[in-house]
């Protein structure tokens, strides 16, 4: 492997990794979020200087504890010499998981942020402080933007580890291509495209300091505006449909949805189940225990030839009682769910419907919604369907749930 | 035949605690042993009062030089000579005395209520009780069997039937032991019959409840109605078991059972409402589905349902402020 990469390097005329490291490592900083009363580290991450005036770009999720509990946490960065400097949040972009922070430390060396155009297969170097064990450089290849994604991300074939979040991925010439953000394991990592950082940084420079103080309000406004934009009218009736039994059901609502299906029937069981799941496959990080910006669809068709209708409906009830969606969130962040249940007729199909919501305590006007519906009236067939929306307004939740139910119909 | 008068010593609840027949006059009342009627009360003088009969045959209660005197019931002034016609109630010291002539008319007797209620009837003989239990058991387990969606397996069915029998035997056994302690007999089969019938009622109520929930989705407050129903069935069980054990008046056992039921209802209601205010990530919705045809299901339109959700929003909004 070492020989192979050496050959490539010679052919493209790219410098060795240690040269890249030597040139740019001093621009990378280690960020600590510290619990005030004990002085212990609560989160570690990376960041990089983008101006002489001490502006640093990192991930929103690295400093999110300060946004939520400004009174309990504070941030500092550790320079290459080991000295620590307090950080102040200047701006955040929760949708792209970015933040601009600043210290009074004047950077000798920094990256000039600009939008760049590069081709697939280009060698990139990710820099950061994995697991708090000292600065590292990781080589990998640029594999373009994720084809179908709700949240724009670069597919970077390399191993980004926890702690490297917020660090840059650069070309050998020191151009920032993206910001390390997450990994799916096995050499599949993701970067936030540099355009988002450029936008946020410019926005920060043009906004007076005092306008950006209540960051929770900013998180709330960004999430609110985001859901208004990506959940559009007619979304539930457009997109691909799937046929399960005699039902036509919403499936891949938009290109960024991923769908899976399976079926279960064993010799021993008296029934069979067909599963069909679709989801946005990605989420927005709000806090350590709260995720948002999620759409999930789950259909289950339960059929049985041998059960009598009483027994079948006992079975069907146990399926309908299961909640297969896993929405996280702590008591500090969300309320308990409250549900409204009713028998509802839609498209000539009677359903038992439960509409459940909970509110984000600190982010006014945002809710998580779970819609559960079970088709009624058939003796040996049950259709159990779920729609989950995380981080939506109440009006959107109602509208999406209503149009979702309308999109379920009898197959012709 | 001489005149006969009864002096009755009353307790605090106005019930007669002692009845003394007086047929010779004068009769002395006091604390000393020289009296005809001796009262064990420190506020009563040695010779407190005398019950006399004058020439005209009128009865008198006269003060015999007492320290605290004689008072009519409910009055504070002392009387030294009280004429008694038919009946009088007086206070002597701290003792309440009712004096009645033997000619005093009493109220007609009350008609006795039937000894046998439903449970007494089915548990009158052992074999009848056993039959009642078997019938209930078969109905409960038959219903359960029809609704089972597991593939039929003899060991599974046998296992659940045995577990059921054990449960009934345990419940009835506990009651039998109590029965033995109180009334020197076990009455095991009778208790078993009561347990069976009560369990059948419980199954019927539970099924009816499921259909109500399915058809009308009555909302959260309905749980208090369910708890009340459960408490009522429990009261019924308590009443039936105690009726076997003791021959106390039926009304008294019924009242006791009701009090216990109210206590259980209050306790479970508090428990449930506290549980609801606890934070949870679970969805708490009604998941009962029933095999009814479309025409049998009361339903509203899609639009109607989604227009009526504002209350839900207000509820979670108000919860968001708490903590």
Short mmCIF file of C-alpha atoms in Angstrom, two decimals, chain A residues 4-364:
data_model
loop_
_atom_site.label_atom_id
_atom_site.label_comp_id
_atom_site.label_asym_id
_atom_site.label_seq_id
_atom_site.Cartn_x
_atom_site.Cartn_y
_atom_site.Cartn_z
CA UNK A 4 1.28 2.22 -4.34
CA UNK A 5 0.58 5.59 -2.82
CA UNK A 6 4.18 6.64 -3.36
CA UNK A 7 3.83 5.85 -7.06
CA UNK A 8 0.64 7.89 -7.31
CA UNK A 9 2.27 10.78 -5.54
CA UNK A 10 5.17 10.73 -7.94
CA UNK A 11 2.90 10.58 -10.96
CA UNK A 12 0.69 13.51 -9.96
CA UNK A 13 3.52 15.50 -8.59
CA UNK A 14 1.79 15.89 -5.24
CA UNK A 15 3.89 16.48 -2.14
CA UNK A 16 4.26 13.88 0.58
CA UNK A 17 1.79 13.82 3.46
CA UNK A 18 4.44 14.90 5.94
CA UNK A 19 5.09 18.00 3.86
CA UNK A 20 1.39 18.89 3.85
CA UNK A 21 1.31 18.30 7.57
CA UNK A 22 4.39 20.42 8.17
CA UNK A 23 2.96 23.30 6.18
CA UNK A 24 -0.58 23.44 7.57
CA UNK A 25 -0.70 21.77 11.00
CA UNK A 26 -0.17 25.05 12.84
CA UNK A 27 -3.48 26.35 11.49
CA UNK A 28 -5.43 23.59 13.24
CA UNK A 29 -6.65 24.06 16.80
CA UNK A 30 -8.00 21.74 19.44
CA UNK A 31 -11.30 22.92 20.93
CA UNK A 32 -12.37 21.99 24.43
CA UNK A 33 -15.81 22.60 25.82
CA UNK A 34 -15.39 22.71 29.58
CA UNK A 35 -17.91 22.20 32.34
CA UNK A 36 -17.58 25.37 34.44
CA UNK A 37 -18.00 24.06 37.97
CA UNK A 38 -15.58 21.14 37.69
CA UNK A 39 -13.36 22.50 34.94
CA UNK A 40 -13.48 19.09 33.24
CA UNK A 41 -13.67 18.61 29.49
CA UNK A 42 -17.19 17.83 28.28
CA UNK A 43 -16.58 17.80 24.51
CA UNK A 44 -13.47 17.83 22.40
CA UNK A 45 -13.23 18.80 18.76
CA UNK A 46 -11.10 20.52 16.20
CA UNK A 47 -11.23 23.79 14.34
CA UNK A 48 -9.08 25.93 12.06
CA UNK A 49 -8.07 29.54 11.77
CA UNK A 50 -9.58 31.47 8.88
CA UNK A 51 -8.41 34.98 9.70
CA UNK A 52 -5.59 36.83 11.36
CA UNK A 53 -8.16 38.30 13.77
CA UNK A 54 -8.67 34.93 15.45
CA UNK A 55 -11.75 33.64 13.60
CA UNK A 56 -12.03 29.86 13.80
CA UNK A 57 -14.40 27.55 11.93
CA UNK A 58 -15.63 24.41 13.66
CA UNK A 59 -18.75 22.24 13.78
CA UNK A 60 -21.90 23.39 15.50
CA UNK A 61 -22.04 20.02 17.28
CA UNK A 62 -18.64 20.64 18.87
CA UNK A 63 -19.87 23.75 20.68
CA UNK A 64 -23.62 22.94 20.94
CA UNK A 65 -23.43 22.52 24.72
CA UNK A 66 -22.68 26.22 25.05
CA UNK A 67 -25.63 27.14 22.86
CA UNK A 68 -27.97 25.12 25.08
CA UNK A 69 -26.36 25.76 28.47
CA UNK A 70 -24.28 28.90 28.17
CA UNK A 71 -24.27 29.18 31.96
CA UNK A 72 -22.81 25.72 32.53
CA UNK A 73 -20.20 25.40 29.79
CA UNK A 74 -17.52 27.49 28.14
CA UNK A 75 -15.17 26.87 25.22
CA UNK A 76 -11.44 27.31 24.81
CA UNK A 77 -8.92 26.34 22.21
CA UNK A 78 -5.49 24.93 22.77
CA UNK A 79 -2.81 26.36 20.51
CA UNK A 80 0.05 24.26 19.14
CA UNK A 81 2.20 25.39 22.05
CA UNK A 82 -0.33 24.09 24.60
CA UNK A 83 -1.67 27.47 25.75
CA UNK A 84 -5.44 27.79 26.15
CA UNK A 85 -7.51 30.75 24.95
CA UNK A 86 -11.21 31.38 25.67
CA UNK A 87 -13.55 31.27 22.69
CA UNK A 88 -16.66 33.24 21.93
CA UNK A 89 -19.37 32.02 19.56
CA UNK A 90 -20.01 34.50 16.76
CA UNK A 91 -22.40 32.65 14.48
CA UNK A 92 -23.89 29.22 13.88
CA UNK A 93 -25.45 27.27 11.03
CA UNK A 94 -27.31 24.33 12.50
CA UNK A 95 -28.44 23.04 9.11
CA UNK A 96 -24.86 22.63 7.83
CA UNK A 97 -23.46 21.88 11.31
CA UNK A 98 -21.04 24.82 11.31
CA UNK A 99 -20.00 27.53 13.75
CA UNK A 100 -17.74 30.56 13.69
CA UNK A 101 -15.92 31.21 16.95
CA UNK A 102 -13.29 33.77 17.85
CA UNK A 103 -10.55 34.31 20.42
CA UNK A 104 -8.29 37.22 21.16
CA UNK A 105 -5.34 35.11 19.97
CA UNK A 106 -3.95 36.50 16.73
CA UNK A 107 -3.25 33.71 14.28
CA UNK A 108 0.09 33.76 12.50
CA UNK A 109 -1.11 31.34 9.93
CA UNK A 110 -4.62 30.76 8.61
CA UNK A 111 -6.59 29.31 5.68
CA UNK A 112 -8.16 31.60 3.12
CA UNK A 113 -11.70 30.35 2.67
CA UNK A 114 -12.97 30.28 -0.88
CA UNK A 115 -15.23 28.13 -3.01
CA UNK A 116 -13.15 25.73 -5.08
CA UNK A 117 -13.94 23.32 -7.82
CA UNK A 118 -12.21 19.92 -7.73
CA UNK A 119 -12.71 16.61 -9.45
CA UNK A 120 -13.60 13.18 -8.10
CA UNK A 121 -10.62 11.11 -7.05
CA UNK A 122 -8.55 14.06 -5.94
CA UNK A 123 -6.37 13.40 -2.91
CA UNK A 124 -7.43 15.24 0.25
CA UNK A 125 -5.90 15.48 3.71
CA UNK A 126 -8.14 15.61 6.80
CA UNK A 127 -6.60 17.26 9.83
CA UNK A 128 -7.72 17.24 13.44
CA UNK A 129 -7.30 15.90 16.96
CA UNK A 130 -8.85 12.39 17.06
CA UNK A 131 -9.76 11.14 20.54
CA UNK A 132 -7.73 13.92 22.14
CA UNK A 133 -4.48 12.09 21.33
CA UNK A 134 -2.66 14.78 19.43
CA UNK A 135 -2.92 16.22 15.96
CA UNK A 136 -3.30 13.77 13.08
CA UNK A 137 -3.38 13.89 9.33
CA UNK A 138 -5.42 11.36 7.35
CA UNK A 139 -5.21 10.87 3.63
CA UNK A 140 -8.21 10.08 1.50
CA UNK A 141 -10.00 10.76 -1.75
CA UNK A 142 -12.67 13.22 -2.72
CA UNK A 143 -15.70 11.33 -4.03
CA UNK A 144 -18.02 14.18 -4.92
CA UNK A 145 -21.20 15.38 -3.27
CA UNK A 146 -23.60 12.76 -1.92
CA UNK A 147 -25.92 12.07 -4.80
CA UNK A 148 -29.23 11.99 -3.03
CA UNK A 149 -29.01 13.80 0.24
CA UNK A 150 -31.24 16.24 2.00
CA UNK A 151 -28.21 17.83 3.61
CA UNK A 152 -25.39 18.59 1.18
CA UNK A 153 -22.29 16.63 2.09
CA UNK A 154 -19.05 15.53 0.47
CA UNK A 155 -18.30 11.82 0.38
CA UNK A 156 -14.71 11.51 1.54
CA UNK A 157 -13.12 8.07 1.40
CA UNK A 158 -11.02 8.01 4.53
CA UNK A 159 -11.28 7.45 8.26
CA UNK A 160 -12.37 10.49 10.20
CA UNK A 161 -12.50 9.79 13.91
CA UNK A 162 -14.32 11.47 16.79
CA UNK A 163 -12.47 14.59 17.84
CA UNK A 164 -11.52 15.45 14.26
CA UNK A 165 -14.94 17.08 13.85
CA UNK A 166 -14.55 20.72 12.88
CA UNK A 167 -11.11 20.21 11.37
CA UNK A 168 -10.55 20.94 7.67
CA UNK A 169 -10.00 18.59 4.76
CA UNK A 170 -7.62 20.27 2.37
CA UNK A 171 -5.84 19.76 -0.90
CA UNK A 172 -2.06 19.52 -0.96
CA UNK A 173 -2.05 23.21 -1.85
CA UNK A 174 -3.81 24.15 1.36
CA UNK A 175 -7.22 24.87 -0.16
CA UNK A 176 -10.06 23.95 2.23
CA UNK A 177 -12.52 21.63 0.46
CA UNK A 178 -14.71 20.70 3.37
CA UNK A 179 -15.09 20.49 7.13
CA UNK A 180 -14.86 17.06 8.82
CA UNK A 181 -18.28 16.25 10.20
CA UNK A 182 -19.17 12.57 10.46
CA UNK A 183 -18.40 9.02 9.46
CA UNK A 184 -20.36 5.95 8.48
CA UNK A 185 -17.43 3.68 9.34
CA UNK A 186 -15.34 1.57 6.95
CA UNK A 187 -13.55 4.46 5.26
CA UNK A 188 -16.80 6.28 4.50
CA UNK A 189 -16.64 9.81 5.92
CA UNK A 190 -18.51 13.02 5.29
CA UNK A 191 -17.45 16.64 4.95
CA UNK A 192 -19.50 19.82 4.97
CA UNK A 193 -18.75 21.57 1.64
CA UNK A 194 -16.62 24.68 2.06
CA UNK A 195 -19.30 26.86 0.35
CA UNK A 196 -21.43 26.68 3.50
CA UNK A 197 -18.48 27.82 5.62
CA UNK A 198 -17.73 30.67 3.20
CA UNK A 199 -21.34 31.80 3.39
CA UNK A 200 -21.47 31.65 7.19
CA UNK A 201 -18.12 33.44 7.59
CA UNK A 202 -19.12 36.27 5.24
CA UNK A 203 -22.45 36.56 7.00
CA UNK A 204 -20.63 36.79 10.35
CA UNK A 205 -18.34 39.57 9.14
CA UNK A 206 -21.24 41.62 7.82
CA UNK A 207 -23.41 41.27 10.95
CA UNK A 208 -22.80 43.50 13.96
CA UNK A 209 -21.84 41.47 17.06
CA UNK A 210 -24.77 42.48 19.19
CA UNK A 211 -27.31 41.07 16.73
CA UNK A 212 -26.15 37.55 17.36
CA UNK A 213 -26.54 36.80 21.02
CA UNK A 214 -29.42 34.45 21.61
CA UNK A 215 -28.11 31.41 19.77
CA UNK A 216 -31.01 29.17 20.80
CA UNK A 217 -33.27 31.61 18.98
CA UNK A 218 -31.02 31.29 15.93
CA UNK A 219 -31.15 27.47 16.12
CA UNK A 220 -34.91 27.69 16.36
CA UNK A 221 -35.23 30.12 13.44
CA UNK A 222 -32.93 28.07 11.21
CA UNK A 223 -34.79 24.81 11.95
CA UNK A 224 -38.13 26.53 11.42
CA UNK A 225 -37.14 28.08 8.10
CA UNK A 226 -35.60 24.77 7.01
CA UNK A 227 -38.76 22.71 7.60
CA UNK A 228 -40.90 25.35 5.91
CA UNK A 229 -38.71 24.98 2.83
CA UNK A 230 -38.12 21.25 2.53
CA UNK A 231 -41.60 20.03 3.49
CA UNK A 232 -43.54 21.35 0.54
CA UNK A 233 -47.20 21.13 -0.32
CA UNK A 234 -48.07 18.07 -2.32
CA UNK A 235 -44.94 16.24 -1.14
CA UNK A 236 -46.87 13.23 0.12
CA UNK A 237 -48.80 12.68 -3.10
CA UNK A 238 -45.80 13.14 -5.38
CA UNK A 239 -42.87 10.78 -5.54
CA UNK A 240 -42.84 7.03 -5.90
CA UNK A 241 -45.58 4.76 -4.60
CA UNK A 242 -45.37 1.20 -3.45
CA UNK A 243 -48.02 -1.46 -3.67
CA UNK A 244 -48.54 -3.67 -0.62
CA UNK A 245 -51.47 -6.06 -0.95
CA UNK A 246 -54.44 -4.07 -2.14
CA UNK A 247 -52.97 -0.77 -0.99
CA UNK A 248 -51.01 1.92 -2.81
CA UNK A 249 -48.74 3.74 -0.38
CA UNK A 250 -46.33 6.67 -0.37
CA UNK A 251 -42.76 5.45 -0.69
CA UNK A 252 -39.76 7.40 -1.95
CA UNK A 253 -41.15 10.90 -1.55
CA UNK A 254 -38.04 12.62 -2.89
CA UNK A 255 -34.72 11.56 -4.40
CA UNK A 256 -32.99 11.92 -1.04
CA UNK A 257 -35.13 9.17 0.51
CA UNK A 258 -33.72 5.70 1.01
CA UNK A 259 -36.08 2.74 1.11
CA UNK A 260 -35.73 -0.82 2.36
CA UNK A 261 -38.12 -3.72 2.30
CA UNK A 262 -38.28 -7.18 3.77
CA UNK A 263 -40.82 -9.85 4.56
CA UNK A 264 -41.11 -12.28 7.41
CA UNK A 265 -42.89 -15.58 7.43
CA UNK A 266 -41.77 -18.62 9.29
CA UNK A 267 -43.17 -22.14 9.30
CA UNK A 268 -44.20 -21.73 12.90
CA UNK A 269 -46.05 -18.45 12.61
CA UNK A 270 -49.67 -18.17 11.59
CA UNK A 271 -49.19 -14.92 9.71
CA UNK A 272 -46.80 -13.07 7.42
CA UNK A 273 -45.52 -9.50 7.53
CA UNK A 274 -44.15 -7.37 4.71
CA UNK A 275 -42.11 -4.35 5.79
CA UNK A 276 -41.40 -1.24 3.76
CA UNK A 277 -39.38 1.60 5.25
CA UNK A 278 -38.23 4.89 3.78
CA UNK A 279 -36.34 7.67 5.46
CA UNK A 280 -34.22 10.72 4.84
CA UNK A 281 -31.19 8.71 6.05
CA UNK A 282 -29.68 11.81 7.64
CA UNK A 283 -30.54 14.21 10.41
CA UNK A 284 -29.73 17.56 11.90
CA UNK A 285 -27.76 17.59 15.12
CA UNK A 286 -29.55 19.81 17.64
CA UNK A 287 -27.91 18.64 20.86
CA UNK A 288 -26.20 15.58 22.31
CA UNK A 289 -29.50 13.79 22.73
CA UNK A 290 -31.71 15.50 20.19
CA UNK A 291 -31.87 15.03 16.43
CA UNK A 292 -34.13 16.88 14.06
CA UNK A 293 -35.00 17.26 10.39
CA UNK A 294 -36.02 13.63 9.96
CA UNK A 295 -38.77 12.10 7.83
CA UNK A 296 -39.50 8.40 8.27
CA UNK A 297 -42.14 6.21 6.68
CA UNK A 298 -42.87 2.65 7.73
CA UNK A 299 -45.54 0.37 6.30
CA UNK A 300 -46.36 -3.14 7.48
CA UNK A 301 -48.77 -5.41 5.70
CA UNK A 302 -49.92 -8.22 7.97
CA UNK A 303 -51.82 -11.11 6.43
CA UNK A 304 -53.02 -14.48 7.60
CA UNK A 305 -54.93 -17.25 5.92
CA UNK A 306 -55.48 -19.47 8.89
CA UNK A 307 -56.46 -17.17 11.76
CA UNK A 308 -60.08 -16.40 12.51
CA UNK A 309 -60.92 -12.69 12.46
CA UNK A 310 -60.95 -12.35 16.27
CA UNK A 311 -57.50 -13.87 16.59
CA UNK A 312 -56.22 -11.90 13.60
CA UNK A 313 -57.32 -8.62 15.14
CA UNK A 314 -55.63 -9.53 18.43
CA UNK A 315 -52.43 -9.93 16.43
CA UNK A 316 -53.07 -6.78 14.43
CA UNK A 317 -53.61 -4.81 17.66
CA UNK A 318 -50.21 -5.87 19.02
CA UNK A 319 -48.58 -4.68 15.79
CA UNK A 320 -50.44 -1.40 15.92
CA UNK A 321 -49.44 -0.89 19.55
CA UNK A 322 -45.72 -1.10 18.74
CA UNK A 323 -43.93 2.14 18.13
CA UNK A 324 -41.14 1.36 15.70
CA UNK A 325 -39.76 4.89 15.44
CA UNK A 326 -37.00 5.82 17.80
CA UNK A 327 -37.08 9.50 18.60
CA UNK A 328 -34.55 10.53 21.19
CA UNK A 329 -34.54 13.66 23.34
CA UNK A 330 -34.16 14.26 27.06
CA UNK A 331 -36.69 15.70 29.45
CA UNK A 332 -34.89 19.05 29.32
CA UNK A 333 -35.36 19.26 25.58
CA UNK A 334 -38.75 17.78 24.77
CA UNK A 335 -42.10 17.23 26.44
CA UNK A 336 -43.79 13.82 26.63
CA UNK A 337 -45.93 12.82 23.67
CA UNK A 338 -49.62 13.50 23.66
CA UNK A 339 -51.85 11.62 21.23
CA UNK A 340 -55.27 12.07 19.73
CA UNK A 341 -56.89 8.90 18.44
CA UNK A 342 -59.98 8.48 16.28
CA UNK A 343 -61.55 6.32 13.60
CA UNK A 344 -61.05 8.25 10.39
CA UNK A 345 -62.30 7.52 6.90
CA UNK A 346 -60.03 8.58 4.05
CA UNK A 347 -60.24 7.56 0.39
CA UNK A 348 -63.03 5.17 1.34
CA UNK A 349 -60.65 3.29 3.69
CA UNK A 350 -61.53 3.30 7.39
CA UNK A 351 -58.48 3.78 9.63
CA UNK A 352 -57.72 3.84 13.31
CA UNK A 353 -55.50 6.93 13.48
CA UNK A 354 -53.30 8.22 16.29
CA UNK A 355 -51.69 11.62 15.88
CA UNK A 356 -48.97 12.14 18.49
CA UNK A 357 -46.85 15.21 19.08
CA UNK A 358 -44.37 16.54 21.57
CA UNK A 359 -42.83 20.01 21.72
CA UNK A 360 -39.24 21.16 21.79
CA UNK A 361 -39.15 22.91 25.12
CA UNK A 362 -36.57 25.55 24.29
CA UNK A 363 -37.27 25.92 20.57
CA UNK A 364 -40.68 27.47 20.38
#
